[in-house]
CSV table of C-alpha atoms in Angstrom, one decimal:
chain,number,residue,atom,x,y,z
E,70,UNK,CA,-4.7,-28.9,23.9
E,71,UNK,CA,-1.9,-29.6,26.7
E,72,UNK,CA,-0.5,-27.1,28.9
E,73,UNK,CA,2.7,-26.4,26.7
E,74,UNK,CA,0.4,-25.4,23.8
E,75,UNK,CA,-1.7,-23.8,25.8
E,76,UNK,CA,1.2,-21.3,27.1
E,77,UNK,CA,2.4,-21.3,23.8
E,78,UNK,CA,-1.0,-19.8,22.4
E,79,UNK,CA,-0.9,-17.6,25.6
E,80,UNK,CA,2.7,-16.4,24.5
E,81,UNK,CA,1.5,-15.6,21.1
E,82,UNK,CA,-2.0,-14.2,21.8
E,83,UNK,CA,0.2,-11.8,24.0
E,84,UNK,CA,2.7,-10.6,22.0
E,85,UNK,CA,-0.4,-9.7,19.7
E,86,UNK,CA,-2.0,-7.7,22.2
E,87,UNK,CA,1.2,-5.9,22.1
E,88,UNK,CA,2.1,-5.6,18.9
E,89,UNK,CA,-1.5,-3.4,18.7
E,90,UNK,CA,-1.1,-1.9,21.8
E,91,UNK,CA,2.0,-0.4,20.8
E,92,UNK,CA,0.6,0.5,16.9
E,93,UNK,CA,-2.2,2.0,18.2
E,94,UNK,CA,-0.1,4.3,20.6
E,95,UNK,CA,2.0,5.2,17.6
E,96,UNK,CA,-1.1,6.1,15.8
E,97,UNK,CA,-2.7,8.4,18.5
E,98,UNK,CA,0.8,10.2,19.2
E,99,UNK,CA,1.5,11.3,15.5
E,100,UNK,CA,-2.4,12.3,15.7
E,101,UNK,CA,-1.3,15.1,17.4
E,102,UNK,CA,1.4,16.7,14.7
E,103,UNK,CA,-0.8,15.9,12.0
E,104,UNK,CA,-3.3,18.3,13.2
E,105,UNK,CA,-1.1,21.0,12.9
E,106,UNK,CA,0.2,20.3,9.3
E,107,UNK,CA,-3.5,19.4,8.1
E,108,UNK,CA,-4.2,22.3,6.8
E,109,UNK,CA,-1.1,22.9,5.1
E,110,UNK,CA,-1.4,19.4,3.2
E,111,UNK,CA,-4.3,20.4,2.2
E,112,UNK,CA,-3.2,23.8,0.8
E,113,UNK,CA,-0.4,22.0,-1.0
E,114,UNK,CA,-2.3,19.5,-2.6
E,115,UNK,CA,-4.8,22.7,-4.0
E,116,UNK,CA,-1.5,24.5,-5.3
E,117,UNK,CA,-0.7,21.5,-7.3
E,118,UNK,CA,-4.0,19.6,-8.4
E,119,UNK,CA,-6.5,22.7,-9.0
E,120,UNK,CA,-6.0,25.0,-11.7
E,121,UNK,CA,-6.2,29.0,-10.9
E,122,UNK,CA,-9.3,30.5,-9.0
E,123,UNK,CA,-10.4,27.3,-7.3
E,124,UNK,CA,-12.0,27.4,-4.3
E,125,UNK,CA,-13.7,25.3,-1.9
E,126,UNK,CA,-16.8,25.7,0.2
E,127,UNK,CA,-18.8,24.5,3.3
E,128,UNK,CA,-21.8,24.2,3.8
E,129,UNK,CA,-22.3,23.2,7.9
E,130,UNK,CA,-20.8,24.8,10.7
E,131,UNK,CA,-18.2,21.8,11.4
E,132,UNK,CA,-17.5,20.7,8.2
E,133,UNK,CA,-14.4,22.4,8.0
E,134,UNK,CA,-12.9,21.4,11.1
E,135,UNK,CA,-14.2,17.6,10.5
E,136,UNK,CA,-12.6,17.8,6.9
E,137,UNK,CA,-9.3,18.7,8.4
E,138,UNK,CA,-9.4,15.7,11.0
E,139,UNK,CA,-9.8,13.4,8.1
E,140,UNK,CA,-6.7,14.8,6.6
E,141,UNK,CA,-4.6,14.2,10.1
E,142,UNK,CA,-6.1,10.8,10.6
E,143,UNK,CA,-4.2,9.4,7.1
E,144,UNK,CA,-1.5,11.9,8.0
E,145,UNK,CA,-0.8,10.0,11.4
E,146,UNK,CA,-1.6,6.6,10.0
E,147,UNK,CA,0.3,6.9,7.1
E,148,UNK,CA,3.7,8.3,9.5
E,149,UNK,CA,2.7,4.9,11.7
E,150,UNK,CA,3.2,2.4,9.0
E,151,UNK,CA,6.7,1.7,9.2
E,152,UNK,CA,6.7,1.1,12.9
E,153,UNK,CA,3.5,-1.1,12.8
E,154,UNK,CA,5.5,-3.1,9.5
E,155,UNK,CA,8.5,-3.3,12.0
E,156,UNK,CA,6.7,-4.7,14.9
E,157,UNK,CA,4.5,-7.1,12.7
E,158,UNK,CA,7.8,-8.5,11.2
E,159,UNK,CA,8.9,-9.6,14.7
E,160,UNK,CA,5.9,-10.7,15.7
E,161,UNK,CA,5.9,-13.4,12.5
E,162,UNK,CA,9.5,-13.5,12.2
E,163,UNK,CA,9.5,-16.7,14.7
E,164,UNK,CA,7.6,-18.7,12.9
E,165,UNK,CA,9.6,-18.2,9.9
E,166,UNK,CA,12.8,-20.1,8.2
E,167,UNK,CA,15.7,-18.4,7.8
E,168,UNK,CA,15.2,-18.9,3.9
E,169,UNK,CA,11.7,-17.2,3.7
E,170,UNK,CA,12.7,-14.5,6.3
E,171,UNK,CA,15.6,-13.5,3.8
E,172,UNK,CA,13.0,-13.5,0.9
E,173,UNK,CA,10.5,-11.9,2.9
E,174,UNK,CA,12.4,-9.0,4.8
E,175,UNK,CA,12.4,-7.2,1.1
E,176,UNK,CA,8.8,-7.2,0.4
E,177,UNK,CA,7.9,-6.4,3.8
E,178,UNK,CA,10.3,-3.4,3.5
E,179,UNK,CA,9.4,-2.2,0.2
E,180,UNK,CA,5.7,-2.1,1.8
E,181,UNK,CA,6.0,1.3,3.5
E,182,UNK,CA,7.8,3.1,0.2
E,183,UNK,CA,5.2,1.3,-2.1
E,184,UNK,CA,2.3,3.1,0.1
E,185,UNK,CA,4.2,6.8,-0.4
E,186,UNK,CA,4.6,6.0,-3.9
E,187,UNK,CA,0.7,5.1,-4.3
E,188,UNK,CA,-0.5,8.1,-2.4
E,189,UNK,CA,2.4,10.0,-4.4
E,190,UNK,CA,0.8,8.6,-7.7
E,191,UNK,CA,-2.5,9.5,-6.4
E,192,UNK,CA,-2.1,13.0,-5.8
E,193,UNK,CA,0.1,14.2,-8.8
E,194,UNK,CA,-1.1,12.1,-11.5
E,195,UNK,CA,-4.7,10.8,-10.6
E,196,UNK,CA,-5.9,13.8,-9.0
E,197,UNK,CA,-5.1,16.3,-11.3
E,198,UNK,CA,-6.4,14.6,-14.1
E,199,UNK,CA,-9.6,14.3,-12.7
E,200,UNK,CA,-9.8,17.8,-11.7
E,201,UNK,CA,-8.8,18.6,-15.1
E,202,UNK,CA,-11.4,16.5,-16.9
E,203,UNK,CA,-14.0,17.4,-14.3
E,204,UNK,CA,-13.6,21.6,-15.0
E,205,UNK,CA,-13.8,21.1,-18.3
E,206,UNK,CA,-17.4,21.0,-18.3
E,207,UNK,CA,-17.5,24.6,-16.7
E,208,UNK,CA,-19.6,26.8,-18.9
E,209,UNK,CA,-22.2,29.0,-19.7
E,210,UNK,CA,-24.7,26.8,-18.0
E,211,UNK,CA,-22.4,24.8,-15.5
E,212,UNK,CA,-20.5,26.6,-12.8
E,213,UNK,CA,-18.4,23.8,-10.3
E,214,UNK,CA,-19.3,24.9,-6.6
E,215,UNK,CA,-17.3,21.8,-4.2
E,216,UNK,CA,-17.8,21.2,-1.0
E,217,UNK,CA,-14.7,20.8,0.8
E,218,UNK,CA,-16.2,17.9,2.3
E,219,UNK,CA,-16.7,16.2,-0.8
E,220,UNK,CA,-13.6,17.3,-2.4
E,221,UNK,CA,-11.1,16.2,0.7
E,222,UNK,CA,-13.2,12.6,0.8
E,223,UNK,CA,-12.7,12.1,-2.7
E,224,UNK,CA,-8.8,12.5,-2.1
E,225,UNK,CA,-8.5,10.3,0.7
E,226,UNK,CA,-10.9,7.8,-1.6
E,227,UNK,CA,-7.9,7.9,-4.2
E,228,UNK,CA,-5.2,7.9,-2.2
E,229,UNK,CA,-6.0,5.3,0.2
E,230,UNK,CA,-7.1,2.9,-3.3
E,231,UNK,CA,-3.8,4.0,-4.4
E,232,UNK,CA,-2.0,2.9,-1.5
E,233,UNK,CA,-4.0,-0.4,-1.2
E,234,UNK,CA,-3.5,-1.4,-4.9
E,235,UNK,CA,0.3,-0.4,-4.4
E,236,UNK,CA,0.9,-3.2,-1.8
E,237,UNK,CA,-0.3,-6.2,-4.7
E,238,UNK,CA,4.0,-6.6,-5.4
E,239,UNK,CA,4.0,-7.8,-1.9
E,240,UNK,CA,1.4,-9.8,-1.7
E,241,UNK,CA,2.1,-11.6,-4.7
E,242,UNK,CA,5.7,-12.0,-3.9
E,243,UNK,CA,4.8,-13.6,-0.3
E,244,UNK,CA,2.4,-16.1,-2.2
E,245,UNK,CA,5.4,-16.8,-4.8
E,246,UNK,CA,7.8,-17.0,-2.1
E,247,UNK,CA,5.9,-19.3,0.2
E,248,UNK,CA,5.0,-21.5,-2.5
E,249,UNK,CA,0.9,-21.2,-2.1
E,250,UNK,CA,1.4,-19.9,-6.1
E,251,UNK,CA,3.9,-21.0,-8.9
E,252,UNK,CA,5.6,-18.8,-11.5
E,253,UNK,CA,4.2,-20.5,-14.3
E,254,UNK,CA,0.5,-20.9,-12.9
E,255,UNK,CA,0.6,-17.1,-12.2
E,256,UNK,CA,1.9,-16.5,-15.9
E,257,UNK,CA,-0.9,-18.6,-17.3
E,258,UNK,CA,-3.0,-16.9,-15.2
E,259,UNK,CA,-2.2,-13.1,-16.4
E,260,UNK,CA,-5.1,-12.4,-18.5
E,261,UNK,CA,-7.3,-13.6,-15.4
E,262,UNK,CA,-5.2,-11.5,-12.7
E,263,UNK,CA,-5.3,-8.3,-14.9
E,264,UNK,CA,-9.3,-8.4,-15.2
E,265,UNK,CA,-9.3,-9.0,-11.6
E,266,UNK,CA,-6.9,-6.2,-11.1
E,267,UNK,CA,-9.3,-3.9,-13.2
E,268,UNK,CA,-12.5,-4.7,-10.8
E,269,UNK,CA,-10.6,-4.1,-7.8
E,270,UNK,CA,-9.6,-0.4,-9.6
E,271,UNK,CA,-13.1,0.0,-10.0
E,272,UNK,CA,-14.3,-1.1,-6.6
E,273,UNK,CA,-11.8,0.9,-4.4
E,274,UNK,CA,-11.7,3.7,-7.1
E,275,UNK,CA,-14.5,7.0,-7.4
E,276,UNK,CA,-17.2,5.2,-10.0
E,277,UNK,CA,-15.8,7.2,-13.0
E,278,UNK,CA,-14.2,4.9,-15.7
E,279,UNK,CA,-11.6,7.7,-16.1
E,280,UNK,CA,-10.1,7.3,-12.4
E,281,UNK,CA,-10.2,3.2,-13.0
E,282,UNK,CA,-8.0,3.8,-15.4
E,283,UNK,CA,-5.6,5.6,-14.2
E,284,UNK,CA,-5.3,3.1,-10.8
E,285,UNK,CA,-5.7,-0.4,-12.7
E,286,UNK,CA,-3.0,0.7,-15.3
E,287,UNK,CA,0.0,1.2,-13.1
E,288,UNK,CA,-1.4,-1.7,-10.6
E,289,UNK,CA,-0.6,-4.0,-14.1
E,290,UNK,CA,2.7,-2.2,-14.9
E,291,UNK,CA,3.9,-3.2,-11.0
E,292,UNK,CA,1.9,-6.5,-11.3
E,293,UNK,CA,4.6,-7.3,-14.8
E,294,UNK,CA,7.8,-5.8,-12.6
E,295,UNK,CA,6.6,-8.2,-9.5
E,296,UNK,CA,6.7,-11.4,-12.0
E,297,UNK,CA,9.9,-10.1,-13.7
E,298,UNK,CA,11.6,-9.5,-10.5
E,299,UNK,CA,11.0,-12.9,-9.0
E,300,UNK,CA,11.9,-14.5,-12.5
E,301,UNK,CA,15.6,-12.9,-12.2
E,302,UNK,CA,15.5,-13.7,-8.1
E,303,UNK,CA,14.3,-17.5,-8.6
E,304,UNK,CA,17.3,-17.8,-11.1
E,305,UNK,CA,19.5,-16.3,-9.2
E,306,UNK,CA,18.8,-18.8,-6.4
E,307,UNK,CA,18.9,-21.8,-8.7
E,308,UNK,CA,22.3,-20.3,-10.0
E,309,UNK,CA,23.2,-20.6,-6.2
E,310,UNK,CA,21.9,-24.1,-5.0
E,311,UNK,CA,23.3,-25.6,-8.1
E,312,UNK,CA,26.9,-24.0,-7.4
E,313,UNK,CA,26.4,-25.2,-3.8
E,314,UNK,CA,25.4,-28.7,-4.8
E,315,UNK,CA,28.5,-29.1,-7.0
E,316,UNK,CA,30.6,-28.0,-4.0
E,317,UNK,CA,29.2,-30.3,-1.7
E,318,UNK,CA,29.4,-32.9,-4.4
E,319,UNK,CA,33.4,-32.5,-5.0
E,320,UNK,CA,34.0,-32.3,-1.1
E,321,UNK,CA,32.2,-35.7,-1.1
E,322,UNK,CA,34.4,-37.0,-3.8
């Protein structure tokens, strides 16, 4: 390696160090606010998802105040995401082209507001369902007692599967857009992709069929949009090189 590649690699191993530097500083300050609103997520997310009369319980001294840290930690990660996407996309911005930052800048935006709408998905659709179907074998001989613990791990379980499947749009429009996949390779492919979708559902979901379900479905439904969306962009492009080409072509003539 010479000494220009060698500063180069210096250059780039540095602006890495700061690029987590400065996330992980962004994650330990909203730490602090999330404590504080912990409780009140959690209250809100009880209002919605759990029918009348349900109640939690703990069953060690710390539980309680460990559950709640869990809660502040996604709190304060999820509040750091779009300042950790912004200072990613300058760090790889560089050592893009112009052409695949303008396709890229859309995906890597959309990242942050596909996240909310996973966790959103999670916790008034997933959530209650499960609730629901899990109290409805209260009876005579059954009575639910739940940790608070248990309950709060099994949400942040959901939510954070939620948020991860979420974020397969943009990954498979940055392998579209950079060429390492083809439309038409991907579209033979669907049958494949959608089983491989479903094991994913099952291996980031709770081990409950019912809750695989309800994560693989709309992972397919974005998985269609994603294709759909890049058909109707690619065309649009080819619509705009060909125009472009004629121009060039009549200037010429």
């Amino acid at each position: 390696m010479s000494s220009e590649e060698n500063a180069n690699f210096l250059e780039h191993l540095e602006a890495l160090r700061s690029v987590l530097l400065k996330s992980a500083g962004c994650f330990l300050l909203f730490c602090i606010p999330a404590w504080f609103f912990a409780g009140d997520i959690l209250q809100l997310i009880l209002d919605h998802a759990a029918p009348e009369g349900f109640k939690l319980h703990y069953f060690t001294v710390m539980e309680p105040f460990l559950t709640l840290l869990k809660i502040a930690l996604i709190l304060a990660f999820t509040a750091s995401i779009p300042f950790i996407l912004y200072w990613i996309w300058g760090f790889i911005a560089p050592a893009l082209t112009s052409e695949e930052k303008r396709k890229l800048a859309f995906p890597v935006f959309l990242m942050f507001f596909l996240a909310l709408g996973g966790a959103a998905a999670a916790i008034f659709f997933i959530l209650p369902a499960m609730i629901t179907f899990s109290m409805s074998f209260t009876g005579n001989a059954l009575e639910p007692v739940i940790g608070i613990g248990d309950f709060v791990s099994l949400i942040l379980v959901i939510v954070l599967a939620a948020m991860a499947m979420f974020q397969f749009p943009v990954i498979l429009l940055g392998l579209l857009t950079t060429g390492v996949l083809q439309l038409e390779t991907v579209r033979a492919k669907r049958a494949h992709i959608m089983v491989i979708i479903f094991i994913l559902a099952a291996v980031f979901s709770p081990p409950d069929v019912f809750s695989q379900l309800l994560l693989a479905i709309p992972s397919c439904i974005l998985f269609e949009a994603t294709l759909l969306f890049y058909a109707i962009r690619q065309k649009k492009d080819d619509s705009y090189d060909k125009i472009y080409s004629n121009a060039n072509d009549e200037q010429e003539e």
